[in-house]
XYZ file of C-alpha atoms in Angstrom:
568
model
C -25.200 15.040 -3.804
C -26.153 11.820 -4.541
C -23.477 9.133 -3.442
C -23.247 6.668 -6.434
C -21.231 3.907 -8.111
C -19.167 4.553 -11.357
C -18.750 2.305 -13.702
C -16.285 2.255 -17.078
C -15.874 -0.597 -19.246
C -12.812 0.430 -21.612
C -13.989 -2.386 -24.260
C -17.169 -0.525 -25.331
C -15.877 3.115 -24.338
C -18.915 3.555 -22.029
C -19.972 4.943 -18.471
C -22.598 3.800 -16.404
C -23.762 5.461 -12.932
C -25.567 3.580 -10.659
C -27.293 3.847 -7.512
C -25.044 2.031 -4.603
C -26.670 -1.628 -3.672
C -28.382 -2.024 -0.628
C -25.479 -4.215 0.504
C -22.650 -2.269 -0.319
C -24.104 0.855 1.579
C -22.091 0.202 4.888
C -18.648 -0.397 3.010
C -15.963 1.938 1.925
C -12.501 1.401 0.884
C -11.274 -2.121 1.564
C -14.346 -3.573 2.595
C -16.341 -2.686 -0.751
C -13.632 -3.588 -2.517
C -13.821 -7.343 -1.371
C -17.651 -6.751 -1.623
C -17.357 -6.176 -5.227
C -14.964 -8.467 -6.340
C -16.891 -11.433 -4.273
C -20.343 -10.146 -5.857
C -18.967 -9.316 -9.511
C -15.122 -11.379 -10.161
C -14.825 -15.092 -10.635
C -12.038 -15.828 -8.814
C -10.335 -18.031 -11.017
C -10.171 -15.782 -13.955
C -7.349 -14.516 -15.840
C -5.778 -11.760 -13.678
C -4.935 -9.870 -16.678
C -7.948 -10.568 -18.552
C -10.877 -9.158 -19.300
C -13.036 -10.318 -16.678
C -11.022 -9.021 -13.955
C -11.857 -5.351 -13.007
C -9.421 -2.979 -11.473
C -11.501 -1.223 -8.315
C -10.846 2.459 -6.665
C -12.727 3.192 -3.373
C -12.497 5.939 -0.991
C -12.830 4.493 2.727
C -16.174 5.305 4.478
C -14.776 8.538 6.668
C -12.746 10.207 3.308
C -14.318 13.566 2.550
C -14.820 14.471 6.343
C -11.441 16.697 6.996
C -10.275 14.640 9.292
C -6.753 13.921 9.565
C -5.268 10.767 7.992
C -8.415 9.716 6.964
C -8.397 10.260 3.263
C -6.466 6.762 2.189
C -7.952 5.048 -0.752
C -8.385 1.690 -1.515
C -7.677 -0.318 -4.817
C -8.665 -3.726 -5.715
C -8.736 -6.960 -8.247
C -7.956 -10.491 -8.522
C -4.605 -10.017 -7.946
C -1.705 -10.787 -10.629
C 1.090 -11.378 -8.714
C -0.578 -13.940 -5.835
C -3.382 -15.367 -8.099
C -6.252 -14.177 -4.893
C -7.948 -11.342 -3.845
C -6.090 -8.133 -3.664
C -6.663 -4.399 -2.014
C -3.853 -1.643 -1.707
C -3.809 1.418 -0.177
C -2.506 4.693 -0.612
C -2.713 8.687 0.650
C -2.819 11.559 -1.672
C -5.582 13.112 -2.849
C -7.292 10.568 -4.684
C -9.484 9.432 -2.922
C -10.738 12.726 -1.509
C -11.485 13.749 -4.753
C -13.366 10.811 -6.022
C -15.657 11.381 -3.090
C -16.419 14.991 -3.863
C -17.707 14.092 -6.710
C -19.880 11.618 -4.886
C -18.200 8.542 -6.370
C -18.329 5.763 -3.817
C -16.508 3.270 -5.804
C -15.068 3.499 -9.800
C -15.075 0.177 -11.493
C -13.141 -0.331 -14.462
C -13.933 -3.416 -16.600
C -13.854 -4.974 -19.961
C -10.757 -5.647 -22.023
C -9.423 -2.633 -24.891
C -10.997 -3.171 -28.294
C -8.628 -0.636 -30.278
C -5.547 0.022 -30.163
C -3.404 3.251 -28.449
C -3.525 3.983 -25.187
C -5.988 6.093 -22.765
C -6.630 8.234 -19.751
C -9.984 8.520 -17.776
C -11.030 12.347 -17.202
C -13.881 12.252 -14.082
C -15.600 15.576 -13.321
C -18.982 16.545 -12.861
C -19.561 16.342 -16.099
C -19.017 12.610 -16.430
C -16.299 10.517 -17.659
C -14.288 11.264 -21.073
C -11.555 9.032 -22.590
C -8.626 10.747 -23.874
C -5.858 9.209 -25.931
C -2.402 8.993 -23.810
C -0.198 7.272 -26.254
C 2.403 10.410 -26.082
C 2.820 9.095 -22.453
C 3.786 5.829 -22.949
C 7.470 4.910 -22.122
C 7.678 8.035 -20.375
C 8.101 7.527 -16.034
C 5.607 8.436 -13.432
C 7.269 11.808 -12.530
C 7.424 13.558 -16.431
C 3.893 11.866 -17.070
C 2.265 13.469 -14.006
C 3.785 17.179 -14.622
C 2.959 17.256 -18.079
C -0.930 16.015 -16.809
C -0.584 18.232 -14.251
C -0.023 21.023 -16.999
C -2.822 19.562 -19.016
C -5.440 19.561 -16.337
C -4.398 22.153 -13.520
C -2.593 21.576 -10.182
C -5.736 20.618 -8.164
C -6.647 17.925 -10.002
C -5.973 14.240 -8.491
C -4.405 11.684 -10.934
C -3.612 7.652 -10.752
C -1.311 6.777 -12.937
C 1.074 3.817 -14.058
C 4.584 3.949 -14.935
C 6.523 1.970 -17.793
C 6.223 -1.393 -15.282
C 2.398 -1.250 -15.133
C 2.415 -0.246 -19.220
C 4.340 -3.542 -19.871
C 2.003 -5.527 -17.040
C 4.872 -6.442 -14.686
C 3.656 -8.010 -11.648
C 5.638 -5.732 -9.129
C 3.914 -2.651 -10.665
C 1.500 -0.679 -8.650
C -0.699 2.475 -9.072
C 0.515 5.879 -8.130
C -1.163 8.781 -6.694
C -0.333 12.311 -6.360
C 0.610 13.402 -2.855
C -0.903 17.159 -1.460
C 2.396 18.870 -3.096
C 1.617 17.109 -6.535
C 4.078 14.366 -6.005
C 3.163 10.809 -7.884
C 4.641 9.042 -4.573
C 1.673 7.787 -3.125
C 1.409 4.337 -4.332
C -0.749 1.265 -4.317
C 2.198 -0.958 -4.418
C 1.444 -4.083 -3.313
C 0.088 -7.205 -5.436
C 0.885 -6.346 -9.317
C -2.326 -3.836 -9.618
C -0.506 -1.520 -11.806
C -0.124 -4.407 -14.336
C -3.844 -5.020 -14.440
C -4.363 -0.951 -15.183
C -1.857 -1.554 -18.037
C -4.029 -4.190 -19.481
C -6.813 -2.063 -19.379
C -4.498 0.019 -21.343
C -5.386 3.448 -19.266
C -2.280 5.271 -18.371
C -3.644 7.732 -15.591
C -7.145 7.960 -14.557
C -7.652 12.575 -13.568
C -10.237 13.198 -11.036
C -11.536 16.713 -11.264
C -13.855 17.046 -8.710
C -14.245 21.384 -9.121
C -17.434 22.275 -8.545
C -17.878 19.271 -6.505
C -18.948 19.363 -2.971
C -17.965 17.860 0.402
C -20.029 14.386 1.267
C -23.522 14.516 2.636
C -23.886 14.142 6.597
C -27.149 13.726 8.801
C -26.024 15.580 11.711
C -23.693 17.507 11.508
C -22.913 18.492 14.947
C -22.488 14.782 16.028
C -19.834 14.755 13.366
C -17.752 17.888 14.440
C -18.299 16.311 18.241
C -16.967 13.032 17.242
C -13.781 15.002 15.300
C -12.777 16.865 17.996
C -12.478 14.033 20.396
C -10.407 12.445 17.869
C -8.094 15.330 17.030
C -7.280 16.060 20.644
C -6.290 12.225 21.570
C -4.342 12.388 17.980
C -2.412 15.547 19.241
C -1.864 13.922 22.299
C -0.484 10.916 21.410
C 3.381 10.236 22.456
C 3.748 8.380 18.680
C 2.308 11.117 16.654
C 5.543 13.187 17.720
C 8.100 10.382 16.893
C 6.630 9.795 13.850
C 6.309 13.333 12.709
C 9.900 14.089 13.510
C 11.203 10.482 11.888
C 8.446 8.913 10.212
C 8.114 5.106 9.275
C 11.811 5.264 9.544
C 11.972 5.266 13.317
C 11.691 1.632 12.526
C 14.874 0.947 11.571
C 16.656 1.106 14.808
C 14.069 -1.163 16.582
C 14.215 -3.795 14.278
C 17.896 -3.091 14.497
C 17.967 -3.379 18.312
C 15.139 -6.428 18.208
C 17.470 -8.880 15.412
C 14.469 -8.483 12.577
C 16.486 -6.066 9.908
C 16.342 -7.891 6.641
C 19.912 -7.783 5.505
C 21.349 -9.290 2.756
C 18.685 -11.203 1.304
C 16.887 -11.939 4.972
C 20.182 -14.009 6.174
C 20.313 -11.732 9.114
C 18.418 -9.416 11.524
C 21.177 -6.735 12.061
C 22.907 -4.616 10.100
C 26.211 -2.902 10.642
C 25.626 0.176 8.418
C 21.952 0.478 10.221
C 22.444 3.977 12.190
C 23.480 5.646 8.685
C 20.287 4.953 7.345
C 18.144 5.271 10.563
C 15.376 7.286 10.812
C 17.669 9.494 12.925
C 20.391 9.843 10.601
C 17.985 10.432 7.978
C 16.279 13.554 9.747
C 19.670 15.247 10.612
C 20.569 14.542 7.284
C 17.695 16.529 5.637
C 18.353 19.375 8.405
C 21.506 19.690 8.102
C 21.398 20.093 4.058
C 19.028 22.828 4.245
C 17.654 23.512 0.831
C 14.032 21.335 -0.622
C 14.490 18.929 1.833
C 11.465 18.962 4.779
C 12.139 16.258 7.889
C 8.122 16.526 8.201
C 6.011 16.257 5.408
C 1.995 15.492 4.990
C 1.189 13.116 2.219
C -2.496 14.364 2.538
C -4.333 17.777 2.818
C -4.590 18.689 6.732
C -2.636 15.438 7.964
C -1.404 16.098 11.620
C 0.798 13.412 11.705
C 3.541 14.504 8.841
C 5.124 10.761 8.807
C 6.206 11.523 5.053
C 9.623 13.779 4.413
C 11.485 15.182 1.428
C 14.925 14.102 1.047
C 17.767 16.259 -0.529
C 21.481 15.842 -1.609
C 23.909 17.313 -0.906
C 23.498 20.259 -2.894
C 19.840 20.675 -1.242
C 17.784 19.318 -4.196
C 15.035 17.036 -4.101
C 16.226 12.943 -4.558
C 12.682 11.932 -3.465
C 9.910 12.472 -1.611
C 9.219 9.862 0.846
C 11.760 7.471 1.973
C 10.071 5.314 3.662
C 11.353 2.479 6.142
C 9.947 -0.422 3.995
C 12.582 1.502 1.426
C 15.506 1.486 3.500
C 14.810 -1.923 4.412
C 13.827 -3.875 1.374
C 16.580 -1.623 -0.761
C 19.240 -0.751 1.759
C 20.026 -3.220 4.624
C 18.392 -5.903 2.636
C 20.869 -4.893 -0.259
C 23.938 -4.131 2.434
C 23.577 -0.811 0.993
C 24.338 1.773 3.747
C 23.794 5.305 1.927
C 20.856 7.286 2.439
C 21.496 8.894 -0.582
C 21.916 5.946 -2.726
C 18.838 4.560 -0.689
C 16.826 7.535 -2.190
C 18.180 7.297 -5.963
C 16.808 3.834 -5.841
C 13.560 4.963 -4.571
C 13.051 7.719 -7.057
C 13.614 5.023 -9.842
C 11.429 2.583 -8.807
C 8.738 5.376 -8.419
C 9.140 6.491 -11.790
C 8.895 3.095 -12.736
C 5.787 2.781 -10.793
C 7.264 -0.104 -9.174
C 6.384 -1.440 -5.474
C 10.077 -1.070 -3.937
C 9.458 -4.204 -1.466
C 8.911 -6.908 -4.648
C 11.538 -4.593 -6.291
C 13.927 -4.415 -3.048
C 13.518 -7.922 -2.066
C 13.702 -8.752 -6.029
C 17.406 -7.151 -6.437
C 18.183 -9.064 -3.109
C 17.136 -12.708 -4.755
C 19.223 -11.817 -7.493
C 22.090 -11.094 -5.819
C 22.183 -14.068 -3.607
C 22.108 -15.499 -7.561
C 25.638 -13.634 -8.222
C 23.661 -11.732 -10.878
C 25.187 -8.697 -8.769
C 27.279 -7.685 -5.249
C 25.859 -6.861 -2.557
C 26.621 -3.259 -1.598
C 27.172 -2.084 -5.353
C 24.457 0.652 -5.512
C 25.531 1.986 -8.863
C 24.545 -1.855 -10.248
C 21.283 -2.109 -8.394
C 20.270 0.901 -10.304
C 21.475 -0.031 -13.565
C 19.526 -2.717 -13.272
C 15.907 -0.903 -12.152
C 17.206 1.224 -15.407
C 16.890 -2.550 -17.399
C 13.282 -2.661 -15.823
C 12.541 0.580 -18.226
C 14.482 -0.744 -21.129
C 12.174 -4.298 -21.172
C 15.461 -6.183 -21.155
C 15.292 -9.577 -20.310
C 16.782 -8.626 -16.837
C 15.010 -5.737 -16.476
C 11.509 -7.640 -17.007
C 12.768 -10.464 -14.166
C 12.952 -7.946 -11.631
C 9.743 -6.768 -12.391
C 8.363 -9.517 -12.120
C 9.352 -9.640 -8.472
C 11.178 -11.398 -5.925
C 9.140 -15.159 -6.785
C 10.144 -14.333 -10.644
C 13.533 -14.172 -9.459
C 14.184 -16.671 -7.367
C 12.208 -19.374 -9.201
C 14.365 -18.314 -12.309
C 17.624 -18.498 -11.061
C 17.085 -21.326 -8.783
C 17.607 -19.733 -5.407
C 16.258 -20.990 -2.047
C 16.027 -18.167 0.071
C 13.404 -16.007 -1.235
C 11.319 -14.009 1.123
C 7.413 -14.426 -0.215
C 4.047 -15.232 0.815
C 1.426 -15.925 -1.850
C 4.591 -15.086 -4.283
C 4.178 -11.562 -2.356
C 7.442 -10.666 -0.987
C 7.913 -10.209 2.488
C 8.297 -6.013 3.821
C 10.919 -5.115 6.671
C 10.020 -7.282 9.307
C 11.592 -10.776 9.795
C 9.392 -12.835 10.507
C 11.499 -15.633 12.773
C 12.308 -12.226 15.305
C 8.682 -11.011 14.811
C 6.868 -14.261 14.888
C 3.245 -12.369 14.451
C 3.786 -10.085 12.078
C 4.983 -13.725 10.822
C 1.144 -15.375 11.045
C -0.223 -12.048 9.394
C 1.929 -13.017 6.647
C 1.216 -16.528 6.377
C -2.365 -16.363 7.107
C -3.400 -13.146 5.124
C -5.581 -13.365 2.162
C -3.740 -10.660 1.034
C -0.421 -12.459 0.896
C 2.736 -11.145 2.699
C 1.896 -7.591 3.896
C 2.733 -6.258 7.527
C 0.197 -3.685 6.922
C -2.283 -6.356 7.606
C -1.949 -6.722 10.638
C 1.226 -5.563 12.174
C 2.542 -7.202 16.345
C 5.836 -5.504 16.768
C 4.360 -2.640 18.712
C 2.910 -5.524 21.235
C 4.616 -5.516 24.724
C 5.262 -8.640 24.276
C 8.378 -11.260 23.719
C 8.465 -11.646 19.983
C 10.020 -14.752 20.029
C 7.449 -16.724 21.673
C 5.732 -18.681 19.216
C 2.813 -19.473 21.745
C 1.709 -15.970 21.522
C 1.520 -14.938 18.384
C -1.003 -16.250 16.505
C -3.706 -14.411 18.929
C -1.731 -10.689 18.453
C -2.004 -11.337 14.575
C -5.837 -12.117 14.533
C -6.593 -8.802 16.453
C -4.285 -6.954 14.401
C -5.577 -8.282 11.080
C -9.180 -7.645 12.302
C -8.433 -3.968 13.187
C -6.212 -3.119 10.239
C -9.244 -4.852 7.814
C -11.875 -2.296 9.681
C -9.445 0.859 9.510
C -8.236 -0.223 6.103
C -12.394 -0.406 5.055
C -12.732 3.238 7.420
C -9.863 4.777 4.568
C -8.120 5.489 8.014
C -4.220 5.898 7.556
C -2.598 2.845 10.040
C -0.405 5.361 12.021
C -3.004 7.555 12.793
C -5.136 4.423 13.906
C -3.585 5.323 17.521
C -5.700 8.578 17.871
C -8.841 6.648 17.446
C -7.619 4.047 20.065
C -7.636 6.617 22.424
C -11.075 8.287 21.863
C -13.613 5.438 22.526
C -16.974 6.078 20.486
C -15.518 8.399 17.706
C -15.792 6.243 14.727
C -19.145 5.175 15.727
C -20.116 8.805 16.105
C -18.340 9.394 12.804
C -20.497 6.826 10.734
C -24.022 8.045 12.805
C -23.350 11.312 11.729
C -21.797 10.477 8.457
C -24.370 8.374 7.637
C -27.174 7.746 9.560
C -26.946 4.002 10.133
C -25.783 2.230 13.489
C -22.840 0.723 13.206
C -22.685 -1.087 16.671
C -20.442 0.021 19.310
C -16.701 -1.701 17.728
C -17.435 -0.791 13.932
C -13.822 -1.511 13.085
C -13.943 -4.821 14.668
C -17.178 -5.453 12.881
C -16.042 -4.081 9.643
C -12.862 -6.065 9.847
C -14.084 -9.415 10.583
C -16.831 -8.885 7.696
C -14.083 -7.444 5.214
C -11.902 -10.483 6.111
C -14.728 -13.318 5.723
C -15.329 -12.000 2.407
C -11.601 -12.307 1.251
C -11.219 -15.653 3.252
C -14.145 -17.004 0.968
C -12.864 -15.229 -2.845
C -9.356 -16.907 -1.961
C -11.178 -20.188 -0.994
C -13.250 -20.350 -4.263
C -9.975 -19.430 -6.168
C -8.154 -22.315 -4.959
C -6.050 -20.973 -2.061
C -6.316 -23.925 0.935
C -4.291 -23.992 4.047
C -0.777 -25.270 2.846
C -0.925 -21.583 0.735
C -0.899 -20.182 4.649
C 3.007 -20.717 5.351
C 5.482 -19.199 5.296
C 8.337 -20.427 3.134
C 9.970 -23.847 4.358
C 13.414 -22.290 5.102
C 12.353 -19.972 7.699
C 11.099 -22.628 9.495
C 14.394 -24.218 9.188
C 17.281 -21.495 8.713
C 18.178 -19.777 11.865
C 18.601 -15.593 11.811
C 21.425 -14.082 13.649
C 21.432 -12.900 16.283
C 19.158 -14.962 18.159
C 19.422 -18.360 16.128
C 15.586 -17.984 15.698
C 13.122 -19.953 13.561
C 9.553 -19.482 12.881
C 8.227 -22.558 15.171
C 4.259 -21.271 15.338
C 2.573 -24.205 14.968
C 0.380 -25.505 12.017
C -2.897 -25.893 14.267
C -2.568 -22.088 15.460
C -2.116 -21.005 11.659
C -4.975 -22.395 10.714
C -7.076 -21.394 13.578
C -6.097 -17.894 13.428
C -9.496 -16.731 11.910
C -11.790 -18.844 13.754
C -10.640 -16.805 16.939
């Protein structure tokens, strides 16, 4: 199988697949993404235009079997921060893209005719297929009745009615192993640029296809099994499978960094009834469809997802998530798991990123557009997102929308990217990754609250975020899931193992170091050509100056250590 480069321009209705250039040979995921839109976008073009093109890339080590290594990676010229923009997402996507030996699909062009489409990949090529009986319909009906269409193995990215009418909050969805479109690319409006390219799911059906090429085998399965057996080993692989990302809650409870209402405070008093603890007995005690553990991809060892249930044991959603709970419950003052997962479900089947969406609903309640607390009106208004009302499209336009709309001060962005759980004046670097990431506010960049350190020292910080950024740009370009990123930590040598026997090539003895720092140079430079300088790496002026409970903290990093952060 010969690995190779799709590419479908929806203006002419044509395919082209090419051979992968010389230079994008070493990338996957993250890393080619930035590769391709440095080599093929101008930076300054119309986000929603037709020069933009929406990217989907496995990461270099999807395909192998490896646990937590199947994330995939999708990029553009952002619409929501104006710069370069990749997000990532389990599933299945991406492992079926790569059995079909697709190293990266590019979509490009601008529609020519009317309706709306789907993109059907299998071995026989790519077909388009009208999808206008899916439009207005949400993520979850859309993706069973495609599901019916096309057969239960088959992977699907879809949009929901935010991406369809190109809100900048809307992201791309992907099935999870159980059929579930919960996976998604949330983060930076990408969903909006797939709606402008008018294609309402893109269905990979990779049978027939075959497992990616290696050149030694044995070095592989070596490299694996070291891996695997400092994964199992791992003290975090155990919290997390038993709480997932919702063990959070209670340390950035117990550290003062819990966005409540509207990021006025670190602490919240309803936090233990939506902990990651209360969550899991919760689920147990109901019994029923509900699963504490849950793996978003196919042989995952790590199970940080779950499947919550009611009362009456039926599914509300599958994941909550702690960027969930704290973008759209402490951030909200809403203190209901269930109501927590109600919102969730509806800004899934909205295909809307629930941090722009949480932290959206928070701006606009700090505007007396709505109480705090008042769950039923928080979803009434997601409900307005569907409808297209004027209220409805302010919310999904995100948090910046909001606030610059209704004149508020306090609203949580980077980049116009809203910030996720962690406050950045009681984290101060998770803090610098938001300032100083090209990819706007996004802890997944480089997250520093798992640091020994003190959190508060502004000294520090800037140091912890370059490291972290570096890493999470390698593992992010490796397709590597972030919480599994602690099994390789332990098992010096695998990844370089993995891409020798993957491969063939050398990748040096730190690959993800290397692959980070070259991933981040080339989205340094695509921001720098599209106008982004070093005032756009701050973080808003009223953190600086608005003390959080309960330690009276401000971000104080200085300036100069912002803007060295990359030349580290």
């Amino acid at each position: 199988m010969n690995e190779a480069i799709w590419r479908v321009n929806v203006a002419e209705q044509t395919v082209g697949i090419e051979p992968v250039p010389s230079g994008w040979r070493h990338l996957g995921g993250r890393g080619l993404t930035a590769r391709i839109l440095t080599d093929e976008v101008c930076p300054r073009c119309d986000p929603l235009g037709p020069s933009n093109k929406l990217l989907f890339a496995p990461g270099l080590l999807a395909g192998l079997g490896l646990s937590s290594c199947d994330r995939l990676s999708i990029g553009a010229l952002s619409p929501l921060t104006g710069g370069i923009k990749e997000s990532n997402a389990g599933g299945t996507t991406a492992l079926r893209l790569i059995r079909l030996g697709i190293r990266a699909l590019i979509v490009e062009g601008a529609p020519a005719r009317a309706g709306w489409y789907l993109l059907r990949l299998s071995r026989e090529g790519v077909r388009f297929e009208p999808a206008d009986e899916l439009v207005g319909m949400g993520a979850y009906e859309s993706a069973e009745r495609l599901r019916r269409r096309y057969g239960p193995k088959a992977a699907i990215a879809l949009i929901g009615p935010a991406g369809e009418k190109q809100m900048k909050a809307a992201g791309v969805l992907n099935l999870d192993k159980d059929g579930e479109p919960s996976r998604i690319a949330a983060r930076g409006g990408l969903g909006a640029l797939m709606g402008a390219k008018r294609l309402k799911a893109i269905v990979v059906d990779s049978a027939g296809g075959e497992k990616p090429p290696v050149v030694d085998a044995a070095l592989v399965r070596s490299a694996a099994r070291r891996y695997v057996e400092s994964l199992l080993a791992h003290p975090r692989r155990k919290v997390y499978g038993e709480y997932g990302t919702a063990a959070m809650t209670m340390m950035c409870q117990e550290i003062g960094a819990l966005p409540t209402r509207n990021f006025s405070s670190g602490r919240f008093a309803g936090a233990a009834k939506i902990s990651g603890e209360a969550m899991r007995d919760l689920i147990l005690a109901r019994g029923g469809e509900g699963q504490a553990t849950h793996a978003c991809m196919t042989g995952c060892l790590v199970g940080c997802s779950n499947v919550f249930a009611g009362p009456d044991g039926k599914k509300i959603c599958s994941p909550v998530e702690y960027e969930t709970i704290a973008l759209a419950g402490s951030n909200l003052c809403i203190d209901s798991m269930d109501d927590i997962a109600r919102l969730n479900w509806a800004m899934n089947d909205l295909g809307l990123d629930s941090i722009d969406a949480g932290a959206a609903l928070g701006v606009a309640a700090e505007a007396g557009q709505w109480t705090f607390g008042d769950a039923a009106r928080a979803l009434e208004l997601l409900e307005e997102v569907g409808k297209g009302s004027q209220p409805g499209c302010l919310i999904g336009e995100g948090a910046e929308a909001v606030g610059r709309s209704l004149g508020v001060k306090r609203v949580p962005v980077v980049k116009k990217q809203a910030i996720s759980g962690y406050d950045p004046r009681a984290v101060k670097g998770v803090g610098v990754t938001y300032a100083t990431s090209p990819q706007g506010a996004d802890h997944t960049c480089g997250q520093t609250i798992h640091n020994n350190v003190n959190h508060l020292d502004p000294r520090i910080q800037a140091a912890l975020s370059a490291r972290s950024q570096i890493n999470s740009a390698g593992f992010d370009t490796l397709g590597v899931c972030l919480i599994a990123a602690f099994g390789f930590a332990e098992a010096p040598g695998a990844i370089r193992d993995l891409l020798r026997g993957r491969f063939g090539w050398d990748p040096g003895e730190d690959p993800v170091q290397s692959l980070g720092r070259e991933t981040l140079g080339l989205e340094l430079a695509f921001n720098r050509a599209a106008g982004f300088t070093t005032a756009d790496d701050r973080l808003p002026e009223w953190m600086t100056t608005e003390p959080l409970p309960p330690h009276l903290s401000v971000f104080d990093v200085e300036g100069s250590d912002l803007d060295g952060v990359f030349a580290r």
